[in-house]
mmCIF file of C-alpha atoms in Angstrom:
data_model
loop_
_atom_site.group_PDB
_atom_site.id
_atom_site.type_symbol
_atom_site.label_atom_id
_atom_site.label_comp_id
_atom_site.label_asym_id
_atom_site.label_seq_id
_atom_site.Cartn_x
_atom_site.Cartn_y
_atom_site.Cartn_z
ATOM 1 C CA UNK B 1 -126.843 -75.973 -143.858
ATOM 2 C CA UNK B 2 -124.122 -75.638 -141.389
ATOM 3 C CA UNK B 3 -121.779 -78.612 -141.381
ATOM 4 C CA UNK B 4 -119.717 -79.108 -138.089
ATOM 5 C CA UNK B 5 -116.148 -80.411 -138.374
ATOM 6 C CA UNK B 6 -115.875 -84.026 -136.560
ATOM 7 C CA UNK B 7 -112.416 -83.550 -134.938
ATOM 8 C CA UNK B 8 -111.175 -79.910 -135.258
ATOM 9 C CA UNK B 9 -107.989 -80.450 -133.761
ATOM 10 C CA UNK B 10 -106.891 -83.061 -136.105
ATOM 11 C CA UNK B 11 -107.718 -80.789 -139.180
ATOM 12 C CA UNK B 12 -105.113 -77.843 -137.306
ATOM 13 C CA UNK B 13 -102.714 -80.923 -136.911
ATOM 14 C CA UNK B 14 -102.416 -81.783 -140.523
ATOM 15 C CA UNK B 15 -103.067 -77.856 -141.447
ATOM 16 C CA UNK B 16 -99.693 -77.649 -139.765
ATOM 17 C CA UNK B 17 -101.519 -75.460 -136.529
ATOM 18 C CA UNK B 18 -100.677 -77.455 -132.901
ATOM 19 C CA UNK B 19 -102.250 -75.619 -130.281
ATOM 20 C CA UNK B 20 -99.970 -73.298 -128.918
ATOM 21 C CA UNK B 21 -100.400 -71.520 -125.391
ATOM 22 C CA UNK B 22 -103.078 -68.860 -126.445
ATOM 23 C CA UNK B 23 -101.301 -64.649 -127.459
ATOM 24 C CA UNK B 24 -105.517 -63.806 -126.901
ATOM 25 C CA UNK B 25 -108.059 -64.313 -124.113
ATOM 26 C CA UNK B 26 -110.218 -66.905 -125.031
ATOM 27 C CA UNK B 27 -113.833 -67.081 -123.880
ATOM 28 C CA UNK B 28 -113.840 -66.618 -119.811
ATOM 29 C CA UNK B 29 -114.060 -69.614 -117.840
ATOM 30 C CA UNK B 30 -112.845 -71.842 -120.612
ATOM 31 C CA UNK B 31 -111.628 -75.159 -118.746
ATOM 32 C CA UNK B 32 -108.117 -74.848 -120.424
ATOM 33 C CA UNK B 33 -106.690 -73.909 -123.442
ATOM 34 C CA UNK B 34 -105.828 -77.490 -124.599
ATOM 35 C CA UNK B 35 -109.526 -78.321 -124.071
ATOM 36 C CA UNK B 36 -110.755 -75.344 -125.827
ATOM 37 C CA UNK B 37 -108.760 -75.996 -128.953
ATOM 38 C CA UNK B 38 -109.626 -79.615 -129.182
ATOM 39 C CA UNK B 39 -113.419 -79.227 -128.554
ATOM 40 C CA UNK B 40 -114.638 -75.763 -130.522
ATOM 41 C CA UNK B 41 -116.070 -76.598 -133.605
ATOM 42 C CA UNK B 42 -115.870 -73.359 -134.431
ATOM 43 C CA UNK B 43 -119.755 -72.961 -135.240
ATOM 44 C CA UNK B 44 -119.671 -69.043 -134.002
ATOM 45 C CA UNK B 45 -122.881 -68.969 -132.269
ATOM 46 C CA UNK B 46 -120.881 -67.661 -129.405
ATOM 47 C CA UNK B 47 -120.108 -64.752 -131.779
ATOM 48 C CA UNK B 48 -123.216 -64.142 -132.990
ATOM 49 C CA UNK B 49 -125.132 -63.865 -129.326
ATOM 50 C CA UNK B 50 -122.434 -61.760 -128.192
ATOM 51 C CA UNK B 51 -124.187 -58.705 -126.453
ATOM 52 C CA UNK B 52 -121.006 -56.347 -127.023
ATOM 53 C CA UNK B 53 -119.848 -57.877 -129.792
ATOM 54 C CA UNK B 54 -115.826 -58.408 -128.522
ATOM 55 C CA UNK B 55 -115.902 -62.176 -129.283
ATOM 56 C CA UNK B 56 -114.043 -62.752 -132.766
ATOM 57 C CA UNK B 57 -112.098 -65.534 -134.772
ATOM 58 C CA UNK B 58 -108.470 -65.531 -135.036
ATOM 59 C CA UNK B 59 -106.357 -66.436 -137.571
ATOM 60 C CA UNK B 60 -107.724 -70.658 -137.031
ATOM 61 C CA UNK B 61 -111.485 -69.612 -137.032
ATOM 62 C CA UNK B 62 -111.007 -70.352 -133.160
ATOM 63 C CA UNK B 63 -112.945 -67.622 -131.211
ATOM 64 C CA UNK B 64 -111.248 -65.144 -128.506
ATOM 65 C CA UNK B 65 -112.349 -61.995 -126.953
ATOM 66 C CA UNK B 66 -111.226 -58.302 -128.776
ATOM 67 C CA UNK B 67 -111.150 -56.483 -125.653
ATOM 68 C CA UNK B 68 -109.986 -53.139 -128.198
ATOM 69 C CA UNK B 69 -113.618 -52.465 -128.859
ATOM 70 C CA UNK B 70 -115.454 -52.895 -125.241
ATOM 71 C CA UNK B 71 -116.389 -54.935 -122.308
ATOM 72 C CA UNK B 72 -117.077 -58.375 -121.568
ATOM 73 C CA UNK B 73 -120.353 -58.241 -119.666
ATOM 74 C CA UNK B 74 -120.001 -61.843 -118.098
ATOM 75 C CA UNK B 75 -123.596 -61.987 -119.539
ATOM 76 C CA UNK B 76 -122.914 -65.887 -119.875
ATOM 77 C CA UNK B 77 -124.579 -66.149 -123.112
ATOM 78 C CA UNK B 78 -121.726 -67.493 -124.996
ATOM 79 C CA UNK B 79 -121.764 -70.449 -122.352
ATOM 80 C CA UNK B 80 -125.143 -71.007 -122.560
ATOM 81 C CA UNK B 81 -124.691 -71.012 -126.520
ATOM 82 C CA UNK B 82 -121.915 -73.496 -126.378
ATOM 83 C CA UNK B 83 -123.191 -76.937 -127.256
ATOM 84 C CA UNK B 84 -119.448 -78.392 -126.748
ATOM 85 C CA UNK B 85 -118.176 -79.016 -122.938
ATOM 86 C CA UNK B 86 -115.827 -76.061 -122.989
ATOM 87 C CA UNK B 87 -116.511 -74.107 -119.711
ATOM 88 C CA UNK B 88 -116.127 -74.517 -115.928
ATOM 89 C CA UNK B 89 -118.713 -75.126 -114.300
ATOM 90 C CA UNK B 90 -121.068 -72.363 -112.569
ATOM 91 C CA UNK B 91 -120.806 -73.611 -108.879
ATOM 92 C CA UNK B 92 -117.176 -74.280 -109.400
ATOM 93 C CA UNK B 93 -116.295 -70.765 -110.406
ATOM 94 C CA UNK B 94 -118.279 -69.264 -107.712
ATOM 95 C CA UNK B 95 -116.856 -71.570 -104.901
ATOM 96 C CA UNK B 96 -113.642 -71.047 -105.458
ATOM 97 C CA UNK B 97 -113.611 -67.397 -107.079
ATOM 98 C CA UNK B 98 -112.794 -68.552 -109.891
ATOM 99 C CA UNK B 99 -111.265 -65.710 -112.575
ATOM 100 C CA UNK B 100 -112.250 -65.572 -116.282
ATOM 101 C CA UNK B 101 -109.031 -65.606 -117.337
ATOM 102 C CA UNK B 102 -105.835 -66.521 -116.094
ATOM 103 C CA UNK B 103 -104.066 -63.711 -116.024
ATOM 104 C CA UNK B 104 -103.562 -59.889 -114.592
ATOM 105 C CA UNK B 105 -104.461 -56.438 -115.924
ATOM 106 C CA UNK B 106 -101.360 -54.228 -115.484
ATOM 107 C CA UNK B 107 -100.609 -50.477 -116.796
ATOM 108 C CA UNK B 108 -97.795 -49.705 -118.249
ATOM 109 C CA UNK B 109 -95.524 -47.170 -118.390
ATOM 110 C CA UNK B 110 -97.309 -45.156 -121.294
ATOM 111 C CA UNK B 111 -99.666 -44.443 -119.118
ATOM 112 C CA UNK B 112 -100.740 -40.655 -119.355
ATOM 113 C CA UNK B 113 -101.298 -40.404 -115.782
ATOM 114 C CA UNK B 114 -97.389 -42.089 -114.956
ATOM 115 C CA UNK B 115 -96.526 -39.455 -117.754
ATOM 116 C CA UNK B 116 -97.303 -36.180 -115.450
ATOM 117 C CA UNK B 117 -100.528 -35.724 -117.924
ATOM 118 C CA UNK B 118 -103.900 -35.688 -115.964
ATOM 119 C CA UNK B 119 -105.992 -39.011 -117.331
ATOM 120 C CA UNK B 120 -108.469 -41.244 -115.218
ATOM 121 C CA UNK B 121 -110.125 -42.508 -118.125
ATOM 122 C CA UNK B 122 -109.622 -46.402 -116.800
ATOM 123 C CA UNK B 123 -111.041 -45.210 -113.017
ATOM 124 C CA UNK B 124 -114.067 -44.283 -114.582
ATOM 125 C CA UNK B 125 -115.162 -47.069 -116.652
ATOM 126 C CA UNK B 126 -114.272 -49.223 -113.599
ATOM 127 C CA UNK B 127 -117.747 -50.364 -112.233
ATOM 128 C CA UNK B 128 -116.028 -52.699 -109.333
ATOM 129 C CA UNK B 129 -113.614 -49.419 -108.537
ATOM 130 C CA UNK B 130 -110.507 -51.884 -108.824
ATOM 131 C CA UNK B 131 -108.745 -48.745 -110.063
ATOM 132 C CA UNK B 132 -108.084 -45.772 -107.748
ATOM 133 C CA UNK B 133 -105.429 -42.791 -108.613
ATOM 134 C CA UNK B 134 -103.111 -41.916 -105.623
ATOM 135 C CA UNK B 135 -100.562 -38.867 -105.346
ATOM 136 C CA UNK B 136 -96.915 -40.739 -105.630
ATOM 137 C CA UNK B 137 -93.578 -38.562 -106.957
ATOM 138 C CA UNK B 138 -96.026 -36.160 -108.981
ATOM 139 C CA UNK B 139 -98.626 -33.103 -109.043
ATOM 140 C CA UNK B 140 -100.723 -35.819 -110.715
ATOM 141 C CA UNK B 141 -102.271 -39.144 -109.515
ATOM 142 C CA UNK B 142 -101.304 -42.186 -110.828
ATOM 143 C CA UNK B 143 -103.486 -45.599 -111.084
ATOM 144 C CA UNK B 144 -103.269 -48.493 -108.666
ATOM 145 C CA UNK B 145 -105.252 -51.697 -109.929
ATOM 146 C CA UNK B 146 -106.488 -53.633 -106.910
ATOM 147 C CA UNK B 147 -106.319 -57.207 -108.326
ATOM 148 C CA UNK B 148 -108.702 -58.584 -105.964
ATOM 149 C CA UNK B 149 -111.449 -56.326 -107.018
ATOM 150 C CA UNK B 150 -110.609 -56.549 -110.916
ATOM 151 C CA UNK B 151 -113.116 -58.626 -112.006
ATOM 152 C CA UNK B 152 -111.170 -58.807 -115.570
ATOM 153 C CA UNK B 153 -114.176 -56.977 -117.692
ATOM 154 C CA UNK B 154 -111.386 -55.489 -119.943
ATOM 155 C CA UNK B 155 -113.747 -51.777 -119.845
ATOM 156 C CA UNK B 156 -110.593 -50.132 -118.298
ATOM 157 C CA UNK B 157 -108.072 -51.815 -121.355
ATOM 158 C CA UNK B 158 -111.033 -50.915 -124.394
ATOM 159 C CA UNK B 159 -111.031 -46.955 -122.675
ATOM 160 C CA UNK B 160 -107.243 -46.573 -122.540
ATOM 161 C CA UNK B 161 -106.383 -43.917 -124.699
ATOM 162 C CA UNK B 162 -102.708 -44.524 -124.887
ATOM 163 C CA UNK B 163 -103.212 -48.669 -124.703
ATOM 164 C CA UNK B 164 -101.223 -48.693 -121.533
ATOM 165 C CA UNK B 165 -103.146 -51.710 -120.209
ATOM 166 C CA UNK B 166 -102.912 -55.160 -120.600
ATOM 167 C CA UNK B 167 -104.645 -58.391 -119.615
ATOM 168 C CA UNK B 168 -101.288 -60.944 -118.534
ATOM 169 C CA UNK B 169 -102.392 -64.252 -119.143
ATOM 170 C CA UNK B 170 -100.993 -66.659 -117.275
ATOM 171 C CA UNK B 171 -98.444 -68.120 -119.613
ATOM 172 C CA UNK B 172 -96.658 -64.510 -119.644
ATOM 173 C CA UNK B 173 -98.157 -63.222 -122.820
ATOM 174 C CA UNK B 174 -99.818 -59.935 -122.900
ATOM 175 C CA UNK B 175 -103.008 -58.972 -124.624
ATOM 176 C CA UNK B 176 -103.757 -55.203 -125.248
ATOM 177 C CA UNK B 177 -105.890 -54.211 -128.574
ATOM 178 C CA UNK B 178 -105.785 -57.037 -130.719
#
């Protein structure tokens, strides 16, 4: 028998754990990060119907997505799962364009390709073609991300051999391979 905790966010209060601004996507289209925290009761069925298995539990049993392993497939499951009023709603997100997290993906410099050594690894797990390799100051190409295609899957940051890139959130903290 699975017993659910009545106020989670009191328990993290008096364990000494305030919410902080999350160092790890949560699940996309959370409503916020306060709400999140406050409302997951931490049952992991959102884990467990996970069809590529990248949602996990940090270090508070609170789940976020492990985008070192593979793709989020915006499958919705983990929504549709979700018994607690954590997500945006559907015609919300789609009127306004909503993204799953807020945040950027961004390559750094360790980049093989912005290293002179041939690499398109991230173009070709890239199913919306946000990615595209150019000629710039080299003999190779180099990646552009076009943000407005990025649909924020996190295929291009589970491929990267040399973990050059990163999902921004929007508080300024980056998330590579967790």
């Amino acid at each position: 028998m699975t017993q659910s905790i009545e106020n989670p966010s009191r328990r993290r209060l008096f364990k000494g754990k305030i919410a902080q601004p999350p160092s790890v996507p949560r699940l996309p289209w959370v409503i916020n990060e306060s709400t999140f925290t406050e409302l997951c009761n931490q049952c992991g069925d959102c884990i467990s119907v996970c069809e590529t298995s990248i949602i996990k539990k940090d270090e508070s049993g609170l789940p976020f997505v492990d985008f070192s392993t593979d793709e989020c497939t915006f499958c919705g499951k983990c929504q549709e799962v979700c018994q607690q009023p954590l997500f945006l709603d559907k015609n919300t997100i789609e009127s306004n364009q909503i993204q799953p997290w807020p945040g950027t993906i961004t390559i750094s410099d360790t980049c093989l390709a912005q290293n002179n050594i041939m690499c398109q690894s991230c173009q070709d797990v890239c199913d919306t073609r946000a990615i595209s390799f150019s000629y710039k100051s080299s003999s190779i190409p180099e990646p552009t991300i076009n943000l407005i295609d990025c649909n924020q899957c996190g295929a291009c940051i589970s491929t990267c051999p040399q973990q050059a890139i990163t999902l921004n959130l929007g508080n300024n903290t980056e998330v590579a391979h967790v």
